[in-house]
Coordinates of C-alpha atoms in Angstrom, one line a residue:
X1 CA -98.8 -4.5 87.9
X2 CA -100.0 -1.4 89.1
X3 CA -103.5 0.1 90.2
X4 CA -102.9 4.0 90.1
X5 CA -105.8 6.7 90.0
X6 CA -105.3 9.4 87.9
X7 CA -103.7 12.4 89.4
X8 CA -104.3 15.0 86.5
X9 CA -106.4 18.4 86.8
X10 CA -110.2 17.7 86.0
X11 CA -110.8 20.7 84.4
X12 CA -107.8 19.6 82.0
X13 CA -108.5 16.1 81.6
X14 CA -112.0 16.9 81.4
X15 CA -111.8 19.9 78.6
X16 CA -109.5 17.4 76.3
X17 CA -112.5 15.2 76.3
X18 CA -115.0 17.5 74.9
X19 CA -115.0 19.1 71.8
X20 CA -117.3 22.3 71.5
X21 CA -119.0 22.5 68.3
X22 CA -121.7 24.6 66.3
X23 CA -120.7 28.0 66.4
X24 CA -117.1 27.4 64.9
X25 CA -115.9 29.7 63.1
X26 CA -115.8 28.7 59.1
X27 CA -112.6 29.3 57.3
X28 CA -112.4 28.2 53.4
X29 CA -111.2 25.1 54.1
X30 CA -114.7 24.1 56.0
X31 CA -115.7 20.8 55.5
X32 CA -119.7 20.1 55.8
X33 CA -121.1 17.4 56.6
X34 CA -124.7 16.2 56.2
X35 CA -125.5 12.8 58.3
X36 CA -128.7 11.1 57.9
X37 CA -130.0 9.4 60.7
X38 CA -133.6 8.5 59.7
X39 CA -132.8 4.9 59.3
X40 CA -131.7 4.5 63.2
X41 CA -134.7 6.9 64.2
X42 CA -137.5 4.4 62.4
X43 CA -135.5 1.2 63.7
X44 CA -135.8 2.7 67.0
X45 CA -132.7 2.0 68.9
X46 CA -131.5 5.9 68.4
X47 CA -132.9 8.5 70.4
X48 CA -133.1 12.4 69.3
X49 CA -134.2 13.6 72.2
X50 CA -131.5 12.1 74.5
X51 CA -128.5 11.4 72.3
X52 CA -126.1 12.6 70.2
X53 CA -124.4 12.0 67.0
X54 CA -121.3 13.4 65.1
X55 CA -118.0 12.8 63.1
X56 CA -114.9 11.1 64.6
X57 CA -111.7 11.0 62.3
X58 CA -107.7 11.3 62.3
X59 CA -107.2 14.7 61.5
X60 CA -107.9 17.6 63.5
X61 CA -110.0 19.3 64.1
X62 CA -111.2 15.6 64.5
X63 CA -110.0 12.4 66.9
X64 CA -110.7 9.2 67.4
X65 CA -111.6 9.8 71.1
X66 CA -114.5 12.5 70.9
X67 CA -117.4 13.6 68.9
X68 CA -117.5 16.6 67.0
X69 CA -121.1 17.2 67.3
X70 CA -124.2 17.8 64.7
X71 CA -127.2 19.2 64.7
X72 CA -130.8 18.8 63.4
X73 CA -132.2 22.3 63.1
X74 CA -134.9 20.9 60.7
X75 CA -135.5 18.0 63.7
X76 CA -136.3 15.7 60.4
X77 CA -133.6 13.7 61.1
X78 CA -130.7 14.8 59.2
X79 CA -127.7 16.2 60.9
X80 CA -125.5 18.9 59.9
X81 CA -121.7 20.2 61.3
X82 CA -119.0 22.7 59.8
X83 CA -115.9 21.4 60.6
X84 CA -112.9 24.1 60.0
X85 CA -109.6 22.5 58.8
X86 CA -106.6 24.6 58.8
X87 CA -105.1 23.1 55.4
X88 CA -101.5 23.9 54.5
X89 CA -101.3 21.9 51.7
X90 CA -103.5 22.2 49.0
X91 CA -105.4 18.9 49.2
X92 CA -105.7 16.6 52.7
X93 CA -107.0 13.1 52.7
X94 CA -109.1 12.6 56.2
X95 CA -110.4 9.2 57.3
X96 CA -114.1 9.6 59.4
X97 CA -116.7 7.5 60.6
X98 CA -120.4 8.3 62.2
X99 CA -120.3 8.0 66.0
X100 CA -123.6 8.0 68.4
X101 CA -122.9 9.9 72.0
X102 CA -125.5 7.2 73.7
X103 CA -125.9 4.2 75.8
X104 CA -126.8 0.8 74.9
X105 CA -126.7 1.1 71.3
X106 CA -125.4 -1.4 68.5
X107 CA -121.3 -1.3 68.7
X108 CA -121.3 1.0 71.3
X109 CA -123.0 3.7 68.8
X110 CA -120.0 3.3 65.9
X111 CA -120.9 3.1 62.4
X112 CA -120.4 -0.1 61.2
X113 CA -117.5 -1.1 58.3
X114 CA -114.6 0.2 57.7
X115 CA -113.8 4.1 57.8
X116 CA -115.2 6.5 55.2
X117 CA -112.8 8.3 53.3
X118 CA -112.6 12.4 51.5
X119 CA -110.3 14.2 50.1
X120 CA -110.9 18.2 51.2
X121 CA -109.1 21.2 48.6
X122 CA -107.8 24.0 50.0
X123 CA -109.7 27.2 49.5
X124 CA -113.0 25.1 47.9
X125 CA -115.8 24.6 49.4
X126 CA -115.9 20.3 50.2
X127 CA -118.8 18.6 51.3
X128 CA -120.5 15.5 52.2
X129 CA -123.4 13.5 52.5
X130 CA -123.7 10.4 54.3
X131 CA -125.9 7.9 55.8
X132 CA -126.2 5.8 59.1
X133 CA -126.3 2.9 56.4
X134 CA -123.8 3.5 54.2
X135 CA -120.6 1.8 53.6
X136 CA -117.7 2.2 51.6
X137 CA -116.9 -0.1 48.6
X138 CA -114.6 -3.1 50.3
X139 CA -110.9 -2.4 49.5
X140 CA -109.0 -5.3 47.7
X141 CA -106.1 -7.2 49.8
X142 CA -102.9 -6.0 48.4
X143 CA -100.1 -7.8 50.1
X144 CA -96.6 -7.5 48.7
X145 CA -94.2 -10.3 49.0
X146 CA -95.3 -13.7 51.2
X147 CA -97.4 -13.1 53.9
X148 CA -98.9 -16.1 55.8
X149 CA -101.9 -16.0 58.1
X150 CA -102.5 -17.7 60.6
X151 CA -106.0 -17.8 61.4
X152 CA -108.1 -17.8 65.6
X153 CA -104.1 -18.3 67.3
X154 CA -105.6 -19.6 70.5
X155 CA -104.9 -18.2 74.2
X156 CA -106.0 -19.7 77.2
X157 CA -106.4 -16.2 78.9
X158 CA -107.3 -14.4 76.2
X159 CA -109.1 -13.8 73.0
X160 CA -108.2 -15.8 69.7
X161 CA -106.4 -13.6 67.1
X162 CA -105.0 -14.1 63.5
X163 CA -101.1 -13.9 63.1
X164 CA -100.2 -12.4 60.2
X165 CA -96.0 -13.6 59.1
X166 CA -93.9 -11.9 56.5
X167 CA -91.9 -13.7 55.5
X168 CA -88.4 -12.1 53.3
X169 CA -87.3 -12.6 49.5
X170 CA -86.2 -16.0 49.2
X171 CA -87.0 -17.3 52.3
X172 CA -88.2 -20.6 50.7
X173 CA -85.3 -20.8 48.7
X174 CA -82.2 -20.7 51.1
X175 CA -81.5 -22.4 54.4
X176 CA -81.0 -18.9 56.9
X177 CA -82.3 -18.0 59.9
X178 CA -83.3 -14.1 60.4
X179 CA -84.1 -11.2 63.5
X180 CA -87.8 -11.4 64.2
X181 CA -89.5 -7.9 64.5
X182 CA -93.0 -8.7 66.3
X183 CA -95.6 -5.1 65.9
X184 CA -99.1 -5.1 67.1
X185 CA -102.4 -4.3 65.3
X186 CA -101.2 -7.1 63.1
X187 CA -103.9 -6.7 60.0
X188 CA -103.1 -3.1 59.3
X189 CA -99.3 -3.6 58.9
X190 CA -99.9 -5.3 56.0
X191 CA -103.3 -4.7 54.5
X192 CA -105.8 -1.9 54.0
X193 CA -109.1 -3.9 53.3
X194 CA -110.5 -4.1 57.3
X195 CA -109.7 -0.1 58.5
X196 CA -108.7 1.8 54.8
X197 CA -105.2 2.5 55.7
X198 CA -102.0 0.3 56.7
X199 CA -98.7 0.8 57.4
X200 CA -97.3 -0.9 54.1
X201 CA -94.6 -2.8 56.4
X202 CA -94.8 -5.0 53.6
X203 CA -94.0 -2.8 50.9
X204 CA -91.4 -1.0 52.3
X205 CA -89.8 -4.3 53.8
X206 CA -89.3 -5.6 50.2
X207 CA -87.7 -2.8 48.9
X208 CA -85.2 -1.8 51.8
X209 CA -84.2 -5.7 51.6
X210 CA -84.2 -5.9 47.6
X211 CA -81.7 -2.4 47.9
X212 CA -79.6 -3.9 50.5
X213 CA -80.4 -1.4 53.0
X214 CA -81.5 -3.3 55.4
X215 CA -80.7 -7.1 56.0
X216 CA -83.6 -9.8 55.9
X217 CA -86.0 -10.0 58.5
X218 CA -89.5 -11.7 59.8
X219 CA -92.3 -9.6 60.8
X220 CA -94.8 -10.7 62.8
X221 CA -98.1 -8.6 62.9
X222 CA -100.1 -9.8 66.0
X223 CA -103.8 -9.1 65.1
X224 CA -105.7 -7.4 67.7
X225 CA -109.4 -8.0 69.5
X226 CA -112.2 -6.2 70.8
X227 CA -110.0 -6.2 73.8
X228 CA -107.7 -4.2 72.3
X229 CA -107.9 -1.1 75.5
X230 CA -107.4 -4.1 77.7
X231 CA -104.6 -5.9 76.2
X232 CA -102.5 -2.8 75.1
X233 CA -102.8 -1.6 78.3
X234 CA -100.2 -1.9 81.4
X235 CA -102.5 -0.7 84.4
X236 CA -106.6 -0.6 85.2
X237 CA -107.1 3.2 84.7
X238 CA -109.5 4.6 87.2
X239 CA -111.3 7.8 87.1
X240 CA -113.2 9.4 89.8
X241 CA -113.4 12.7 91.2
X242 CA -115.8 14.4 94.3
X243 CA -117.0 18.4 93.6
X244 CA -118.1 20.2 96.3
X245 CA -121.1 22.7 96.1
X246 CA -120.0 26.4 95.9
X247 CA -123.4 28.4 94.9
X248 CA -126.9 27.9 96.5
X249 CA -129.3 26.0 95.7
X250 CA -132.0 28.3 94.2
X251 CA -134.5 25.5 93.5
X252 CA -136.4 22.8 95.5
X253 CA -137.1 20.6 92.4
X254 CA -135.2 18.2 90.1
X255 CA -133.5 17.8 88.5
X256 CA -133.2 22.0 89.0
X257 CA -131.6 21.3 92.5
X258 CA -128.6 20.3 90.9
X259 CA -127.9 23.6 89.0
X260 CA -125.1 25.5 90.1
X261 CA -121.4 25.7 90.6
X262 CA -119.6 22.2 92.3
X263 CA -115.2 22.7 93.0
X264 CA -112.9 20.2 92.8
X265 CA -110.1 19.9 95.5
X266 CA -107.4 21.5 93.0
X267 CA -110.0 24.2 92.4
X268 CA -111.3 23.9 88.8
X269 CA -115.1 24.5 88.6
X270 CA -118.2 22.7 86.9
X271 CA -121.1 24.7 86.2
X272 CA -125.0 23.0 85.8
X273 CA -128.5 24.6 84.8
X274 CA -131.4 23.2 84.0
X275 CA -133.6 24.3 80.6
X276 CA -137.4 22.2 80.3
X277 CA -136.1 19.6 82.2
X278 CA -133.1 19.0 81.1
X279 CA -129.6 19.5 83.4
X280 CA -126.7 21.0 81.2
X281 CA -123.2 20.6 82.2
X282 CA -120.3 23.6 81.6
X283 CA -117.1 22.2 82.2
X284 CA -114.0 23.8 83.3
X285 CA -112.7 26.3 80.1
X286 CA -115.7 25.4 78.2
X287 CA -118.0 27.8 75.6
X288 CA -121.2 25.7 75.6
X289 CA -123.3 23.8 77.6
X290 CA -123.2 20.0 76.9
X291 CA -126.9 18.5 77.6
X292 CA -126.7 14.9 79.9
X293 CA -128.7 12.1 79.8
X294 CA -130.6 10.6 83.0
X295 CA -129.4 7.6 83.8
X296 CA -131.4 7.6 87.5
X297 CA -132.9 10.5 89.4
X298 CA -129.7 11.5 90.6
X299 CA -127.3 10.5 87.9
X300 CA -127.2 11.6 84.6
X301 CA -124.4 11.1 81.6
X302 CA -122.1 12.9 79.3
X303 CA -122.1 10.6 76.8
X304 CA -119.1 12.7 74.6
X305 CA -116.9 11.7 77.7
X306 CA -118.2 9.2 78.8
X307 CA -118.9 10.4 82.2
X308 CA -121.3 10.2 84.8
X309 CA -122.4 12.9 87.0
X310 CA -123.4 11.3 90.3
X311 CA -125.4 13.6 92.8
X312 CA -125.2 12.7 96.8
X313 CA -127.1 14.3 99.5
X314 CA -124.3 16.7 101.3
X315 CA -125.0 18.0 104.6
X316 CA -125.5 21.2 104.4
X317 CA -125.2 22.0 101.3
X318 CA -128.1 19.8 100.0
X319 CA -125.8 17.6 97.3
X320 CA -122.1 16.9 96.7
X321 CA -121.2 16.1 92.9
X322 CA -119.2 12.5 91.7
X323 CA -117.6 12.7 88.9
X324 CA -116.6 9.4 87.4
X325 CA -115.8 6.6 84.7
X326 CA -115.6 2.7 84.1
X327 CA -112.7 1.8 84.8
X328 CA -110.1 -0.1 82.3
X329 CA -107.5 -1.6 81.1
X330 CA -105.1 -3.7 83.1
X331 CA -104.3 -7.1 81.1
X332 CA -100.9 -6.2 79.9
X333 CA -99.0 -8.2 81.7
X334 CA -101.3 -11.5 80.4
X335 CA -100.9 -10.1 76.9
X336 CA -97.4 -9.6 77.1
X337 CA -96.9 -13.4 78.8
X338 CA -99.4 -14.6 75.2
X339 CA -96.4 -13.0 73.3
X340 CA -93.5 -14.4 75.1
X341 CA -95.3 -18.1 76.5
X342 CA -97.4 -18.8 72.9
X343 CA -96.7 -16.3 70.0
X344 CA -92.8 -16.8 70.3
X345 CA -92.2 -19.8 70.6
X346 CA -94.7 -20.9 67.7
X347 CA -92.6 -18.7 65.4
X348 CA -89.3 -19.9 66.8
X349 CA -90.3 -23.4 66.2
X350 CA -92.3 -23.1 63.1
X351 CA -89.8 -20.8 61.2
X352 CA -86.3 -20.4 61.1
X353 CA -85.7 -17.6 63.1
X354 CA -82.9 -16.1 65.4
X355 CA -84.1 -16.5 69.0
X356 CA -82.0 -14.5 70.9
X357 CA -83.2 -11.1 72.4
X358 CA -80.2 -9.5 70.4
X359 CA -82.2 -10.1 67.2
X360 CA -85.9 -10.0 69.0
X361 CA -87.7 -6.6 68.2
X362 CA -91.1 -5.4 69.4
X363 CA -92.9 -2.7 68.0
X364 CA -96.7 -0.6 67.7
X365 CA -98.1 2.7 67.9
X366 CA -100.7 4.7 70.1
X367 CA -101.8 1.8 72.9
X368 CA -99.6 -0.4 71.0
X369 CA -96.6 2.1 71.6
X370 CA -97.6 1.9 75.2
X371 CA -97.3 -1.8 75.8
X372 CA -94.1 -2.2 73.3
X373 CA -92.3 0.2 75.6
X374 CA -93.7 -1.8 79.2
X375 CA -93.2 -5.3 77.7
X376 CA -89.9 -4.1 76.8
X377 CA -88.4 -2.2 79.2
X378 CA -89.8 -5.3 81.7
X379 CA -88.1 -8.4 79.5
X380 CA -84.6 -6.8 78.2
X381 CA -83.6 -10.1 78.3
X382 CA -86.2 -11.0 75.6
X383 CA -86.1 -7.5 73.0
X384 CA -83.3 -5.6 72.5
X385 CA -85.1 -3.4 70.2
X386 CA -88.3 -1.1 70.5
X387 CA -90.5 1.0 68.1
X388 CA -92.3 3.2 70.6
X389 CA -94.8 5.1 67.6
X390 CA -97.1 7.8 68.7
X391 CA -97.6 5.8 72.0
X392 CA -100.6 6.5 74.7
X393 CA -98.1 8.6 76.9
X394 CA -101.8 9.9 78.4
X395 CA -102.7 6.6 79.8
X396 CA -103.4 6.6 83.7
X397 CA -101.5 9.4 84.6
X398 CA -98.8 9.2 82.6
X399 CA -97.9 5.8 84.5
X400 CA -95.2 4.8 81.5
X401 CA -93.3 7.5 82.8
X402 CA -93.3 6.7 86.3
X403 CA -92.3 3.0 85.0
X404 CA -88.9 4.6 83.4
X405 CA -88.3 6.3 86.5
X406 CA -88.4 3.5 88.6
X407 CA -85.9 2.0 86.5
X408 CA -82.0 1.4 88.3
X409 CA -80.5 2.5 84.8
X410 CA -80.7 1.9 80.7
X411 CA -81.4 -1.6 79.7
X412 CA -79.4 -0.8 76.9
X413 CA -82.1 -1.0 74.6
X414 CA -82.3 0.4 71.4
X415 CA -85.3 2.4 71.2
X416 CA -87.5 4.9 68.2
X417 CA -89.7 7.1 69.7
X418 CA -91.8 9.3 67.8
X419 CA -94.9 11.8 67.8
X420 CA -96.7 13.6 64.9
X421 CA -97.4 17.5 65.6
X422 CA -101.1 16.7 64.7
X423 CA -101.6 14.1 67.0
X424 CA -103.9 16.2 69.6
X425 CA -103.0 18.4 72.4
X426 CA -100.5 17.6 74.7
X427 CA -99.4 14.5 72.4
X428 CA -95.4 16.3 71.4
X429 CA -95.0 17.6 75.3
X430 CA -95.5 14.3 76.5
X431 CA -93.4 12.6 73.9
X432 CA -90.7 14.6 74.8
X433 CA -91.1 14.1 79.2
X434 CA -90.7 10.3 78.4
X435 CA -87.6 11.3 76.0
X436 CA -86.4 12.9 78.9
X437 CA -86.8 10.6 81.1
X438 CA -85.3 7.8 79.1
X439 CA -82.1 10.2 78.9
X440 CA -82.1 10.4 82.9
X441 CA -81.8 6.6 83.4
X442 CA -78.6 6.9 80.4
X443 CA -80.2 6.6 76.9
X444 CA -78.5 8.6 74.7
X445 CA -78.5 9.7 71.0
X446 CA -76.6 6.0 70.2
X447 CA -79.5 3.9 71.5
X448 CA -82.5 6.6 71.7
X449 CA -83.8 8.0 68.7
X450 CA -86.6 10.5 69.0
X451 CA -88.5 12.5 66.3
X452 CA -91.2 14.8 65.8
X453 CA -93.1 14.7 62.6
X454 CA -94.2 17.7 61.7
X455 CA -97.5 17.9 60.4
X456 CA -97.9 13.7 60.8
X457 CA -101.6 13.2 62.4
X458 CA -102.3 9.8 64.5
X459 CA -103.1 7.3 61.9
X460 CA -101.7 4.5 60.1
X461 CA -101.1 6.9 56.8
X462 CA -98.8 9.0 58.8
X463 CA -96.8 5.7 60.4
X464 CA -96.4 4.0 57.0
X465 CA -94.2 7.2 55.9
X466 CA -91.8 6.6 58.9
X467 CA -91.6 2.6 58.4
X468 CA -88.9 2.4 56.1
X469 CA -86.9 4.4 58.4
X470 CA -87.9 2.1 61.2
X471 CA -86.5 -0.5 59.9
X472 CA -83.4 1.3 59.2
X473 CA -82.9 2.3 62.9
X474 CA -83.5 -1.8 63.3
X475 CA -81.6 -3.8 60.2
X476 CA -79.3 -1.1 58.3
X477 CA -76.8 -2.8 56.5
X478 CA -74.7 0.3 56.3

């Protein structure tokens, strides 16, 4: 395995990260939210003065990774954004939860339960109000066909996890064995009750097989664990980059010593000032200054990107700036030896299945894309079949790419690969460099089938619509 740093531009990596809000411009299709955040306030464990909250959600202009931030003009506690959709239908169903830009705070400042739901109309005004507190009425499980669970599958090396098993139409009934298609984020194949959305594997499985389209087949769903980053990820990503000072310091104080301009080696420029106190951050391409929190007297966080600022004295030019990150990731090799050493052979034994790798399928989407395609490409001789969905091409420098081009030749794998237009910036270019470089090592159009969605956001809504022909590409009949 792997231990690369991340190569990428700062001021690119860096502007991804960070969402400027506020001053957006409305367009009919504005969405407004009200967040009340008294509760937290009078329990104590959520700052105003130092911390941040907003809206994270699956479609843009929202994401899963950053904060679109509120505000509390009022300062009584309740927050208030704008957020300007770009509808081009005339409804559009987007899935949200609150998020606190902080440290220390109860699950890592997400709201708790599963994700709030509203529909928005095109050219209406839509709004909503919302509490810390509030949660959404528990969704019924609605499994189609015979699902069994299997509940805390043990690991020595890693967390316990349920195993979710569908199994097909008259399974019971005959004496067969069947292809195994093993997928990731095991819960929301099947059911919408944790998250509010799945993938409807189920739904779509019994139909293909009642039609005929597609010949019988086991799915196993391999729940996930709050070591999800970990697990679904091939290499320990590691962020870190040194600015130089390029302005003088007009100040002898702090934390106003540290205002001015710091360059990176590749030349992209981070701007501070200070304002009662507080140090402001301008990143590279940005419109407004993001305020930090003081971790010590010479560091100080950004909590939407979770970065912290780390000011050393510089001869001569009083500090030099660190710019950095926790590092993570880097158990996917131990995860993929759970699947192969534990999960595998418990379904081989325990139902009748076809072991062989040339009816052995591996599939999962965002991080989950990323590890199907590593465990894959490493253990041909276990999966002859891959469903890459919407997968983490980002993720420490783009390393899955370097892994196919390290590659003597195709595997001979059959392999979907997919991205949604709406999946955030960058998402379809680097889609199509790892479709490129799959065609390099001599994929072709027989055993490499890529797509772009149009329109399809990064969620499990937008991957159930593409499941049934997934498992075409996988079990056709015809």
């Amino acid at each position: 395995m792997r231990h690369l740093l991340m190569h990428a531009q700062f001021g690119i990596l860096l502007f991804s990260l960070i969402l400027t809000t506020g001053a957006s411009a409305q367009s009919a299709d504005t969405l407004f939210f009200s967040i009340d955040m008294t509760g937290p306030v009078s329990e104590g464990w959520f700052e105003p003065v130092s911390e941040e909250v907003g809206i994270r959600g699956d479609q843009p202009p929202l994401s899963w990774g950053t904060t679109y931030l509120a505000a509390d003009p009022n300062k009584d506690g309740v927050y208030e954004v704008a957020l300007p959709f770009n509808l081009e239908a005339d409804s559009l169903l987007v899935s949200f939860k609150i998020k606190v830009d902080g440290v220390e705070n109860p699950d890592e400042g997400w709201q708790a339960g599963r994700n709030h739901e509203v529909m928005i109309y095109k050219g209406m005004q839509n709004s909503v109000a919302l509490a810390w507190g509030d949660r959404p009425p528990e969704a019924p499980v609605i499994i189609t066909g015979h699902v069994e669970i299997i509940r805390d599958f043990e690991s020595e090396n890693l967390l316990p996890r349920d195993l979710y098993i569908y199994l097909p139409p008259n399974y019971k009934e005959s004496d067969r064995r069947y292809p195994v298609l093993y997928m990731h984020d095991g819960r929301a194949l099947f059911d919408a009750s944790e998250i509010g959305q799945e993938w409807k594997v189920d739904e779509a499985a019994e139909e293909l097989i009642g039609s005929g389209e597609i010949e019988p087949v086991v799915i196993v769903g391999i729940g996930n664990t709050q070591d999800r980053i970990d697990e679904y990820t091939p290499s320990k990503q590691f962020w870190r980059h040194e600015l130089e000072r390029v302005s003088p310091v007009e100040v002898s104080s702090l934390p106003g010593k540290y205002a001015g301009d710091f360059k990176t080696a590749e030349g992209d420029t981070i701007r501070f000032k200070t304002k009662a106190d507080t140090l402001y951050a301008m990143i590279p391409g940005g419109k407004s200054w993001q305020s930090l929190i003081p971790k010590t007297e010479h560091s100080f966080y950004l909590p939407q990107a979770g970065i912290t600022f780390s000011f050393e004295a510089s001869e001569g030019q009083g500090y030099k700036l660190i710019a950095s990150k926790p590092s993570m990731g880097g158990k996917g090799d131990v995860y993929g030896e759970f699947i192969l050493n534990k999960v595998k052979p418990f379904v081989d034994e325990n139902f009748r299945t076809k072991p062989g790798k040339e009816f052995t399928a591996l599939g999962g989407s965002s991080l989950g894309g990323l590890i199907t395609l590593y465990l894959g490409l490493e253990h041909p001789d276990v999966f002859s079949k891959l469903l890459v969905v919407s997968p983490s091409v980002w993720w420490d420098g783009r390393m899955i790419i370097d892994e196919v081009d390290e590659l003597k030749g195709s595997t001979d794998q059959h392999i979907w690969l997919d991205m949604g237009t709406a999946e955030g910036e960058g998402a379809v270019e680097s889609a199509k460099a790892l479709q490129q470089a799959l065609e390099k090592k001599g994929w072709s159009d027989e055993n490499l089938h890529f797509i772009i969605e149009e329109g399809a956001a990064h969620n499990e809504r937008a991957w159930a619509k593409r499941v049934p022909d997934m498992l075409r590409f996988l079990y056709s009949t015809r």
